[in-house]
C-alpha cells in the first residue's frame, strides 16, 4: 500500500501527501456531482425536448434507481471477482459515452423518450457498480488507520454535491441548452475516468481462496450467499443493516409527507419551504465538519449513538411545530437540520468500521448486500408514509415518525456498537476474524 505518511495531519490536509487517494477522491467527487446534474437534466430534457407526460417523467426517475434493486446484490459478487479499479474505469467511460449520445441524437432530431429510458437505465446501472467498487479501491490506496478520515473526505464531497449539484445544474441550464448541459455531464464522467486511470496502487488480484474448496469455480449464487452469511455471522454488520434500514424507512416515510406538512399544516410559503430544505442541506455539511470533534470526544460507537439521538431530537422538533410564525419555521428548520446532520456522522463511522472488519475478498458483496438491505427500505418507507398521511393526516404522521426515530436510537444503545472507541479497536478484530475463518 502506498501513500504512507507517518504523521497524521488534520483531516482537511489529509489528501496532500496521498496522491492515490487524492485521485480517487477527485474521481468520486466528479462522479457524484455529475450524477446530481443528471437528476435535474434528465427530466428537463424529457419535458422540454420530448414533451414527455407526467408518467413518463416518473418512469425516468424509477429507471435511474431501479438498478440498485435489480443489480445491487449481483454487482457486489462481480466486483469481488473483478479488479475494482477496472470497474471504475469501465463504468465511467460507459456513462460518458451514453450521455454523449443525447446531444448528438438531439442535434440530428432522432432522440426519443424510449432512447432516453435506455440511457437512463444504463447510467443508473453503471452508478451501482461504481459506488460499490470505489469502496473496495479505497482500501488499497489508504492505510487501515486512515479509513475514517478518507471516508470523511468522500462524505464531504457527497454532501456538498447533493447540496450544490441541483443549483449548479439549474444555473447551467439557464446559460446553455439542455443537450449542452448533458454534454458537460458526459465530460464530468470522462474526467472521473482519467482520475481513476492515474491511480497507481498495488491492486490485489481477486482471490479464489475463500471459495468452496469442493468446487473449482464457485457459482455467483454461492458467493452471494457467502456475503450474506458473513453479515449474519458478524454482530456489527447485523446491527449496521438493521439500524440503517430502520432509519431509511423512517426518513423516506417523513419525506413522503414532509412538504405537504410544511405547505398545508404549517402554511409555509414556497420561500420558507426552500429555507427549511436549505437548512437540511447545511446540516449535512455541518455533520461532516463536526464529526471529528464528536468522535474525539466520545468515540466512534457513541458518535453513532449520538447521531441517532440527533435524529430523534429532530423528529420531535418537527412534530412540535405549529402555525406559520417565525418560531415554527425556526423549529422545523432546526429539526430538519439535526436529522440531516446525523446522516454523515452515522455513514462515515459505520462505513469505516465495516471496511476495517470485512476481509478484502468479501468487500464488494458485503457492501452490496448491506446497501440492498438498507436501501431496500426506501420504497417501503415511502409507501408507509403516504398511506399514513392519507389515512390519519400529515401532522399525525409526522408525530408518529418523530416518535419512531427513537427506534434506531434505542437500537444503537443496546447494540455492541457503542463499545467501539477508536478505529484501531476493530483492526485487530478483522485480522483475528480473517485468521479464524481462513486459517
Short mmCIF file of C-alpha atoms in Angstrom, two decimals:
data_model
loop_
_atom_site.label_atom_id
_atom_site.label_comp_id
_atom_site.label_asym_id
_atom_site.label_seq_id
_atom_site.Cartn_x
_atom_site.Cartn_y
_atom_site.Cartn_z
CA UNK A 1 0.00 0.00 0.00
CA UNK A 2 1.42 3.35 -0.98
CA UNK A 3 0.98 6.91 0.20
CA UNK A 4 2.20 6.06 3.70
CA UNK A 5 2.59 9.18 5.81
CA UNK A 6 3.96 8.77 9.32
CA UNK A 7 2.39 11.86 10.86
CA UNK A 8 -1.38 12.14 10.77
CA UNK A 9 -2.28 15.63 9.54
CA UNK A 10 -5.55 17.39 10.11
CA UNK A 11 -8.39 15.88 8.13
CA UNK A 12 -8.65 18.83 5.73
CA UNK A 13 -5.00 18.39 4.65
CA UNK A 14 -5.21 14.59 4.55
CA UNK A 15 -5.06 14.28 0.75
CA UNK A 16 -1.99 16.50 0.32
CA UNK A 17 0.54 13.72 0.85
CA UNK A 18 -1.58 10.91 -0.56
CA UNK A 19 -1.74 11.29 -4.34
CA UNK A 20 -3.55 8.00 -4.98
CA UNK A 21 -6.32 8.83 -2.53
CA UNK A 22 -6.50 12.36 -3.91
CA UNK A 23 -7.11 10.95 -7.41
CA UNK A 24 -9.77 8.55 -6.14
CA UNK A 25 -11.45 11.35 -4.19
CA UNK A 26 -11.43 13.60 -7.28
CA UNK A 27 -12.93 10.79 -9.37
CA UNK A 28 -15.65 10.09 -6.80
CA UNK A 29 -16.43 13.80 -6.34
CA UNK A 30 -16.74 14.46 -10.06
CA UNK A 31 -18.84 11.30 -10.49
CA UNK A 32 -21.23 12.20 -7.65
CA UNK A 33 -21.54 15.75 -8.91
CA UNK A 34 -22.29 14.51 -12.41
CA UNK A 35 -24.98 12.21 -11.03
CA UNK A 36 -26.63 15.16 -9.27
CA UNK A 37 -26.68 17.14 -12.52
CA UNK A 38 -28.31 14.15 -14.26
CA UNK A 39 -31.12 14.11 -11.70
CA UNK A 40 -32.17 17.57 -12.91
CA UNK A 41 -31.19 17.35 -16.58
CA UNK A 42 -32.94 14.06 -17.45
CA UNK A 43 -36.49 15.14 -16.55
CA UNK A 44 -35.91 18.58 -18.10
CA UNK A 45 -34.77 17.15 -21.42
CA UNK A 46 -37.79 14.83 -21.40
CA UNK A 47 -40.14 17.75 -20.76
CA UNK A 48 -38.57 20.44 -22.92
CA UNK A 49 -37.46 18.42 -25.95
CA UNK A 50 -39.67 15.33 -25.94
CA UNK A 51 -42.89 16.73 -24.47
CA UNK A 52 -43.00 13.82 -22.03
CA UNK A 53 -46.05 13.12 -19.88
CA UNK A 54 -46.01 13.06 -16.09
CA UNK A 55 -45.97 9.25 -16.08
CA UNK A 56 -43.01 9.18 -18.49
CA UNK A 57 -41.04 11.59 -16.30
CA UNK A 58 -41.86 9.37 -13.32
CA UNK A 59 -40.66 6.36 -15.29
CA UNK A 60 -37.33 8.13 -15.88
CA UNK A 61 -36.85 8.62 -12.14
CA UNK A 62 -37.68 4.98 -11.39
CA UNK A 63 -35.40 3.65 -14.14
CA UNK A 64 -32.45 5.58 -12.69
CA UNK A 65 -32.99 3.98 -9.25
CA UNK A 66 -34.23 0.53 -10.36
CA UNK A 67 -30.70 -0.89 -10.96
CA UNK A 68 -29.94 -0.55 -7.23
CA UNK A 69 -32.61 -3.16 -6.53
CA UNK A 70 -32.12 -5.23 -9.69
CA UNK A 71 -28.32 -5.42 -9.74
CA UNK A 72 -27.22 -4.31 -6.27
CA UNK A 73 -26.56 -7.80 -4.93
CA UNK A 74 -25.08 -9.35 -8.07
CA UNK A 75 -22.85 -6.28 -8.55
CA UNK A 76 -21.15 -6.96 -5.22
CA UNK A 77 -20.27 -10.52 -6.22
CA UNK A 78 -18.96 -9.42 -9.62
CA UNK A 79 -16.86 -6.60 -8.17
CA UNK A 80 -15.21 -9.15 -5.86
CA UNK A 81 -14.42 -11.29 -8.93
CA UNK A 82 -13.05 -8.40 -10.99
CA UNK A 83 -10.46 -5.70 -10.41
CA UNK A 84 -12.38 -2.86 -8.72
CA UNK A 85 -10.29 -0.10 -10.33
CA UNK A 86 -11.08 -1.53 -13.76
CA UNK A 87 -14.77 -1.47 -12.83
CA UNK A 88 -14.47 2.26 -12.05
CA UNK A 89 -12.83 2.92 -15.40
CA UNK A 90 -15.34 0.93 -17.45
CA UNK A 91 -18.42 2.39 -15.74
CA UNK A 92 -17.12 5.96 -16.05
CA UNK A 93 -16.40 5.60 -19.77
CA UNK A 94 -19.76 3.93 -20.42
CA UNK A 95 -21.60 6.76 -18.66
CA UNK A 96 -19.62 9.34 -20.59
CA UNK A 97 -20.35 7.58 -23.89
CA UNK A 98 -24.09 7.03 -23.44
CA UNK A 99 -24.65 10.55 -22.12
CA UNK A 100 -22.73 11.89 -25.09
CA UNK A 101 -25.29 10.21 -27.35
CA UNK A 102 -28.05 12.52 -26.08
CA UNK A 103 -26.79 15.83 -27.52
CA UNK A 104 -25.80 14.05 -30.76
CA UNK A 105 -29.26 12.49 -31.10
CA UNK A 106 -30.90 15.82 -30.24
CA UNK A 107 -28.81 17.60 -32.89
CA UNK A 108 -29.96 15.13 -35.57
CA UNK A 109 -33.53 15.20 -34.19
CA UNK A 110 -33.65 11.44 -33.58
CA UNK A 111 -33.86 11.48 -29.77
CA UNK A 112 -36.95 9.74 -28.39
CA UNK A 113 -38.30 9.04 -24.92
CA UNK A 114 -37.59 5.33 -25.43
CA UNK A 115 -33.90 6.05 -26.07
CA UNK A 116 -33.84 8.29 -23.00
CA UNK A 117 -35.28 5.41 -20.96
CA UNK A 118 -32.46 3.12 -22.15
CA UNK A 119 -29.76 5.71 -21.46
CA UNK A 120 -31.15 6.50 -18.01
CA UNK A 121 -31.19 2.81 -17.09
CA UNK A 122 -27.63 2.34 -18.39
CA UNK A 123 -26.34 5.31 -16.37
CA UNK A 124 -28.09 4.04 -13.23
CA UNK A 125 -26.67 0.54 -13.71
CA UNK A 126 -23.12 1.89 -14.05
CA UNK A 127 -23.61 4.01 -10.94
CA UNK A 128 -24.45 0.87 -8.94
CA UNK A 129 -21.16 -0.80 -9.93
CA UNK A 130 -19.14 2.41 -9.46
CA UNK A 131 -20.47 3.05 -5.94
CA UNK A 132 -19.64 -0.49 -4.80
CA UNK A 133 -16.23 -0.68 -6.49
CA UNK A 134 -14.83 2.61 -5.21
CA UNK A 135 -15.17 1.43 -1.61
CA UNK A 136 -13.08 -1.62 -2.49
CA UNK A 137 -10.47 0.56 -4.22
CA UNK A 138 -10.33 2.83 -1.18
CA UNK A 139 -8.87 0.06 1.00
CA UNK A 140 -5.96 -0.31 -1.45
CA UNK A 141 -4.96 3.37 -1.54
CA UNK A 142 -5.02 4.28 2.17
CA UNK A 143 -3.87 2.60 5.35
CA UNK A 144 -6.42 0.97 7.62
CA UNK A 145 -5.96 3.65 10.27
CA UNK A 146 -6.76 6.35 7.71
CA UNK A 147 -10.11 4.93 6.57
CA UNK A 148 -12.10 7.16 8.92
CA UNK A 149 -10.52 10.34 7.58
CA UNK A 150 -10.70 9.12 3.98
CA UNK A 151 -14.40 8.35 4.29
CA UNK A 152 -14.89 11.78 5.84
CA UNK A 153 -13.45 13.35 2.69
CA UNK A 154 -15.69 11.23 0.50
CA UNK A 155 -18.78 12.02 2.57
CA UNK A 156 -17.94 15.73 2.46
CA UNK A 157 -17.84 15.75 -1.33
CA UNK A 158 -21.09 13.78 -1.46
CA UNK A 159 -22.83 16.20 0.90
CA UNK A 160 -21.56 19.25 -0.97
CA UNK A 161 -22.59 17.72 -4.31
CA UNK A 162 -26.08 16.93 -3.06
CA UNK A 163 -26.43 20.46 -1.68
CA UNK A 164 -24.99 22.37 -4.64
CA UNK A 165 -25.49 19.99 -7.58
CA UNK A 166 -29.14 20.82 -8.33
CA UNK A 167 -28.41 24.54 -8.02
CA UNK A 168 -25.42 24.35 -10.35
CA UNK A 169 -27.47 22.27 -12.78
CA UNK A 170 -30.24 24.88 -12.73
CA UNK A 171 -27.71 27.66 -13.30
CA UNK A 172 -26.05 25.74 -16.11
CA UNK A 173 -29.40 25.22 -17.80
CA UNK A 174 -30.01 28.96 -17.74
CA UNK A 175 -26.74 29.61 -19.58
CA UNK A 176 -26.76 26.75 -22.09
CA UNK A 177 -29.36 24.45 -23.64
CA UNK A 178 -30.36 21.15 -22.03
CA UNK A 179 -28.43 18.99 -24.57
CA UNK A 180 -25.28 21.03 -23.96
CA UNK A 181 -25.67 20.56 -20.20
CA UNK A 182 -25.87 16.81 -20.80
CA UNK A 183 -22.65 17.05 -22.82
CA UNK A 184 -20.99 18.79 -19.86
CA UNK A 185 -22.29 15.98 -17.65
CA UNK A 186 -20.74 13.42 -20.01
CA UNK A 187 -17.41 15.24 -19.78
CA UNK A 188 -17.55 15.03 -15.98
CA UNK A 189 -17.56 11.22 -16.15
CA UNK A 190 -14.69 11.30 -18.67
CA UNK A 191 -12.67 13.41 -16.22
CA UNK A 192 -13.56 10.96 -13.46
CA UNK A 193 -12.21 8.10 -15.61
CA UNK A 194 -8.96 10.00 -16.18
CA UNK A 195 -8.52 10.48 -12.44
CA UNK A 196 -9.10 6.75 -11.87
CA UNK A 197 -6.64 5.88 -14.64
CA UNK A 198 -3.95 7.95 -12.91
CA UNK A 199 -4.20 5.95 -9.66
CA UNK A 200 -1.03 3.97 -9.07
CA UNK A 201 -1.63 1.38 -6.38
CA UNK A 202 -0.86 -2.29 -5.87
CA UNK A 203 -4.34 -3.63 -6.52
CA UNK A 204 -4.58 -7.24 -5.50
CA UNK A 205 -5.74 -9.93 -7.90
CA UNK A 206 -9.22 -11.20 -6.96
CA UNK A 207 -8.73 -14.04 -4.53
CA UNK A 208 -10.07 -17.54 -5.15
CA UNK A 209 -9.07 -18.85 -1.74
CA UNK A 210 -12.34 -18.11 0.03
CA UNK A 211 -14.41 -20.13 -2.42
CA UNK A 212 -15.76 -23.52 -1.57
CA UNK A 213 -12.82 -25.98 -1.84
CA UNK A 214 -15.15 -28.69 -3.12
CA UNK A 215 -15.78 -26.71 -6.30
CA UNK A 216 -13.24 -25.38 -8.69
CA UNK A 217 -15.24 -22.27 -9.55
CA UNK A 218 -17.90 -21.20 -7.08
CA UNK A 219 -21.16 -20.01 -8.57
CA UNK A 220 -22.28 -16.42 -8.30
CA UNK A 221 -25.16 -17.59 -6.10
CA UNK A 222 -22.85 -19.34 -3.63
CA UNK A 223 -20.61 -16.27 -3.44
CA UNK A 224 -23.63 -14.07 -2.85
CA UNK A 225 -24.73 -16.36 -0.01
CA UNK A 226 -21.22 -16.15 1.45
CA UNK A 227 -21.60 -12.37 1.68
CA UNK A 228 -24.99 -12.64 3.39
CA UNK A 229 -23.65 -15.33 5.71
CA UNK A 230 -20.76 -13.06 6.71
CA UNK A 231 -23.23 -10.30 7.57
CA UNK A 232 -25.37 -12.74 9.58
CA UNK A 233 -22.34 -14.05 11.50
CA UNK A 234 -20.83 -10.60 12.21
CA UNK A 235 -22.54 -8.72 15.02
CA UNK A 236 -21.62 -5.21 13.87
CA UNK A 237 -22.84 -5.82 10.31
CA UNK A 238 -26.16 -7.23 11.54
CA UNK A 239 -26.75 -4.14 13.66
CA UNK A 240 -25.49 -1.86 10.87
CA UNK A 241 -28.08 -3.30 8.47
CA UNK A 242 -30.93 -3.18 11.00
CA UNK A 243 -30.24 0.38 12.18
CA UNK A 244 -29.60 1.71 8.67
CA UNK A 245 -32.75 0.10 7.29
CA UNK A 246 -34.94 1.43 10.10
CA UNK A 247 -33.50 4.95 9.71
CA UNK A 248 -34.00 4.93 5.93
CA UNK A 249 -37.56 3.63 6.26
CA UNK A 250 -38.48 6.39 8.70
CA UNK A 251 -36.68 9.12 6.77
CA UNK A 252 -38.32 8.18 3.48
CA UNK A 253 -41.70 8.00 5.21
CA UNK A 254 -41.01 11.50 6.51
CA UNK A 255 -40.16 12.84 3.06
CA UNK A 256 -43.37 11.33 1.65
CA UNK A 257 -45.47 13.76 3.72
CA UNK A 258 -42.94 16.42 4.75
CA UNK A 259 -43.59 19.01 2.06
CA UNK A 260 -47.35 18.61 2.33
CA UNK A 261 -46.96 19.13 6.09
CA UNK A 262 -44.95 22.30 5.55
CA UNK A 263 -47.27 23.77 2.94
CA UNK A 264 -50.69 22.81 4.32
CA UNK A 265 -50.39 22.18 8.05
CA UNK A 266 -47.82 24.89 8.77
CA UNK A 267 -48.94 27.12 5.88
CA UNK A 268 -45.36 27.97 4.92
CA UNK A 269 -44.70 29.88 1.72
CA UNK A 270 -42.55 28.45 -1.07
CA UNK A 271 -39.69 30.67 0.08
CA UNK A 272 -39.91 29.40 3.65
CA UNK A 273 -40.07 25.80 2.45
CA UNK A 274 -36.88 26.43 0.46
CA UNK A 275 -35.26 27.84 3.63
CA UNK A 276 -36.15 24.65 5.52
CA UNK A 277 -34.67 22.48 2.74
CA UNK A 278 -31.51 24.62 2.68
CA UNK A 279 -31.21 24.22 6.46
CA UNK A 280 -31.31 20.45 5.99
CA UNK A 281 -28.58 20.58 3.34
CA UNK A 282 -26.49 22.86 5.53
CA UNK A 283 -26.95 20.38 8.38
CA UNK A 284 -25.37 17.59 6.31
CA UNK A 285 -22.25 19.71 5.80
CA UNK A 286 -22.17 20.64 9.50
CA UNK A 287 -22.38 16.97 10.38
CA UNK A 288 -19.25 16.22 8.35
CA UNK A 289 -17.38 19.16 9.91
CA UNK A 290 -18.39 18.25 13.47
CA UNK A 291 -17.75 14.52 13.12
CA UNK A 292 -14.05 14.70 14.04
CA UNK A 293 -14.68 16.51 17.33
CA UNK A 294 -17.62 14.25 18.18
CA UNK A 295 -15.55 11.10 17.63
CA UNK A 296 -12.64 12.53 19.61
CA UNK A 297 -14.95 13.48 22.44
CA UNK A 298 -17.00 10.30 22.81
CA UNK A 299 -15.52 7.71 20.41
CA UNK A 300 -16.85 6.14 17.20
CA UNK A 301 -19.50 3.97 18.84
CA UNK A 302 -21.01 6.69 20.97
CA UNK A 303 -20.70 9.03 18.00
CA UNK A 304 -23.04 6.67 16.12
CA UNK A 305 -25.38 6.62 19.15
CA UNK A 306 -25.30 10.43 19.29
CA UNK A 307 -26.13 10.69 15.59
CA UNK A 308 -29.27 8.60 16.08
CA UNK A 309 -30.21 10.66 19.14
CA UNK A 310 -29.84 13.79 16.99
CA UNK A 311 -32.30 12.27 14.53
CA UNK A 312 -34.75 11.56 17.35
CA UNK A 313 -34.47 15.13 18.63
CA UNK A 314 -35.00 16.47 15.11
CA UNK A 315 -38.08 14.31 14.59
CA UNK A 316 -39.59 15.51 17.88
CA UNK A 317 -38.97 19.14 16.91
CA UNK A 318 -40.75 18.62 13.58
CA UNK A 319 -43.75 17.20 15.41
CA UNK A 320 -43.97 20.10 17.90
CA UNK A 321 -44.03 22.90 15.29
CA UNK A 322 -47.37 24.67 14.92
CA UNK A 323 -48.61 27.59 12.82
CA UNK A 324 -46.86 29.70 10.20
CA UNK A 325 -44.99 32.06 12.52
CA UNK A 326 -41.23 32.55 12.51
CA UNK A 327 -40.73 30.26 15.55
CA UNK A 328 -42.41 27.43 13.60
CA UNK A 329 -40.03 27.97 10.69
CA UNK A 330 -37.07 28.02 13.08
CA UNK A 331 -38.21 24.86 14.89
CA UNK A 332 -38.83 22.92 11.68
CA UNK A 333 -35.62 24.17 10.07
CA UNK A 334 -33.53 23.25 13.12
CA UNK A 335 -35.21 19.86 13.41
CA UNK A 336 -34.63 19.06 9.74
CA UNK A 337 -31.03 20.26 10.09
CA UNK A 338 -30.44 17.89 13.04
CA UNK A 339 -31.84 14.93 11.09
CA UNK A 340 -29.63 15.62 8.08
CA UNK A 341 -26.56 16.36 10.23
CA UNK A 342 -26.85 12.92 11.80
CA UNK A 343 -26.61 11.12 8.45
CA UNK A 344 -22.93 11.78 7.56
CA UNK A 345 -21.81 11.09 11.15
CA UNK A 346 -23.51 7.69 11.04
CA UNK A 347 -22.42 6.91 7.47
CA UNK A 348 -18.72 7.76 7.85
CA UNK A 349 -18.33 5.86 11.11
CA UNK A 350 -20.18 2.67 10.11
CA UNK A 351 -18.62 2.53 6.63
CA UNK A 352 -15.12 2.93 8.09
CA UNK A 353 -15.73 0.20 10.67
CA UNK A 354 -17.28 -2.06 8.02
CA UNK A 355 -14.22 -1.64 5.80
CA UNK A 356 -11.95 -2.50 8.73
CA UNK A 357 -13.70 -5.72 9.75
CA UNK A 358 -14.56 -7.03 6.27
CA UNK A 359 -11.89 -9.16 4.52
CA UNK A 360 -10.90 -7.82 1.11
CA UNK A 361 -12.33 -10.81 -0.77
CA UNK A 362 -15.79 -10.10 0.72
CA UNK A 363 -15.74 -6.30 0.46
CA UNK A 364 -17.79 -5.93 -2.73
CA UNK A 365 -20.57 -8.39 -1.93
CA UNK A 366 -20.77 -7.25 1.73
CA UNK A 367 -21.12 -3.62 0.64
CA UNK A 368 -23.73 -4.60 -1.94
CA UNK A 369 -25.72 -6.74 0.49
CA UNK A 370 -25.74 -4.02 3.17
CA UNK A 371 -26.86 -1.44 0.61
CA UNK A 372 -29.55 -3.75 -0.71
CA UNK A 373 -30.94 -4.29 2.79
CA UNK A 374 -30.64 -0.65 3.80
CA UNK A 375 -31.76 0.98 0.54
CA UNK A 376 -34.48 -1.63 0.07
CA UNK A 377 -36.28 0.09 2.94
CA UNK A 378 -36.59 3.35 0.97
CA UNK A 379 -39.58 2.45 -1.27
CA UNK A 380 -41.26 0.68 1.66
CA UNK A 381 -40.89 3.80 3.80
CA UNK A 382 -42.36 5.98 1.06
CA UNK A 383 -45.40 3.70 0.79
CA UNK A 384 -45.90 3.64 4.56
CA UNK A 385 -45.57 7.43 4.84
CA UNK A 386 -48.04 8.01 2.03
CA UNK A 387 -50.54 5.53 3.50
CA UNK A 388 -50.34 7.02 7.00
CA UNK A 389 -50.62 10.56 5.64
CA UNK A 390 -53.71 9.65 3.65
CA UNK A 391 -55.35 7.71 6.48
CA UNK A 392 -54.52 9.85 9.52
CA UNK A 393 -53.34 13.21 8.17
CA UNK A 394 -49.85 14.62 7.71
CA UNK A 395 -49.49 16.12 11.18
CA UNK A 396 -50.35 12.85 12.93
CA UNK A 397 -47.97 11.03 10.57
CA UNK A 398 -45.15 13.44 11.40
CA UNK A 399 -45.76 12.84 15.12
CA UNK A 400 -45.65 9.06 14.62
CA UNK A 401 -42.46 9.26 12.54
CA UNK A 402 -40.86 11.66 15.03
CA UNK A 403 -41.52 9.14 17.81
CA UNK A 404 -40.42 6.33 15.51
CA UNK A 405 -36.95 7.85 15.18
CA UNK A 406 -36.43 6.71 18.77
CA UNK A 407 -36.22 3.13 17.44
CA UNK A 408 -32.79 3.41 15.72
CA UNK A 409 -31.53 5.40 18.72
CA UNK A 410 -32.54 2.63 21.13
CA UNK A 411 -31.09 0.01 18.78
CA UNK A 412 -27.68 1.70 18.86
CA UNK A 413 -27.85 1.95 22.66
CA UNK A 414 -28.45 -1.79 23.13
CA UNK A 415 -26.05 -2.87 20.36
CA UNK A 416 -22.32 -3.62 20.79
CA UNK A 417 -21.58 -0.65 18.50
CA UNK A 418 -21.36 1.74 21.45
CA UNK A 419 -18.35 -0.17 22.82
CA UNK A 420 -16.15 0.78 19.85
CA UNK A 421 -13.98 3.69 20.94
CA UNK A 422 -11.44 4.08 18.12
CA UNK A 423 -10.91 2.78 14.58
CA UNK A 424 -7.89 0.81 15.89
CA UNK A 425 -10.24 -1.19 18.13
CA UNK A 426 -11.64 -3.02 15.11
CA UNK A 427 -8.35 -3.50 13.22
CA UNK A 428 -7.28 -6.35 15.45
CA UNK A 429 -10.72 -7.92 15.24
CA UNK A 430 -10.52 -8.04 11.46
CA UNK A 431 -7.18 -9.85 11.47
CA UNK A 432 -8.40 -12.27 14.15
CA UNK A 433 -11.63 -12.90 12.27
CA UNK A 434 -9.85 -13.48 8.98
CA UNK A 435 -7.38 -15.87 10.63
CA UNK A 436 -10.10 -17.89 12.33
CA UNK A 437 -12.16 -18.23 9.12
CA UNK A 438 -9.29 -18.95 6.75
CA UNK A 439 -6.64 -20.45 8.98
#
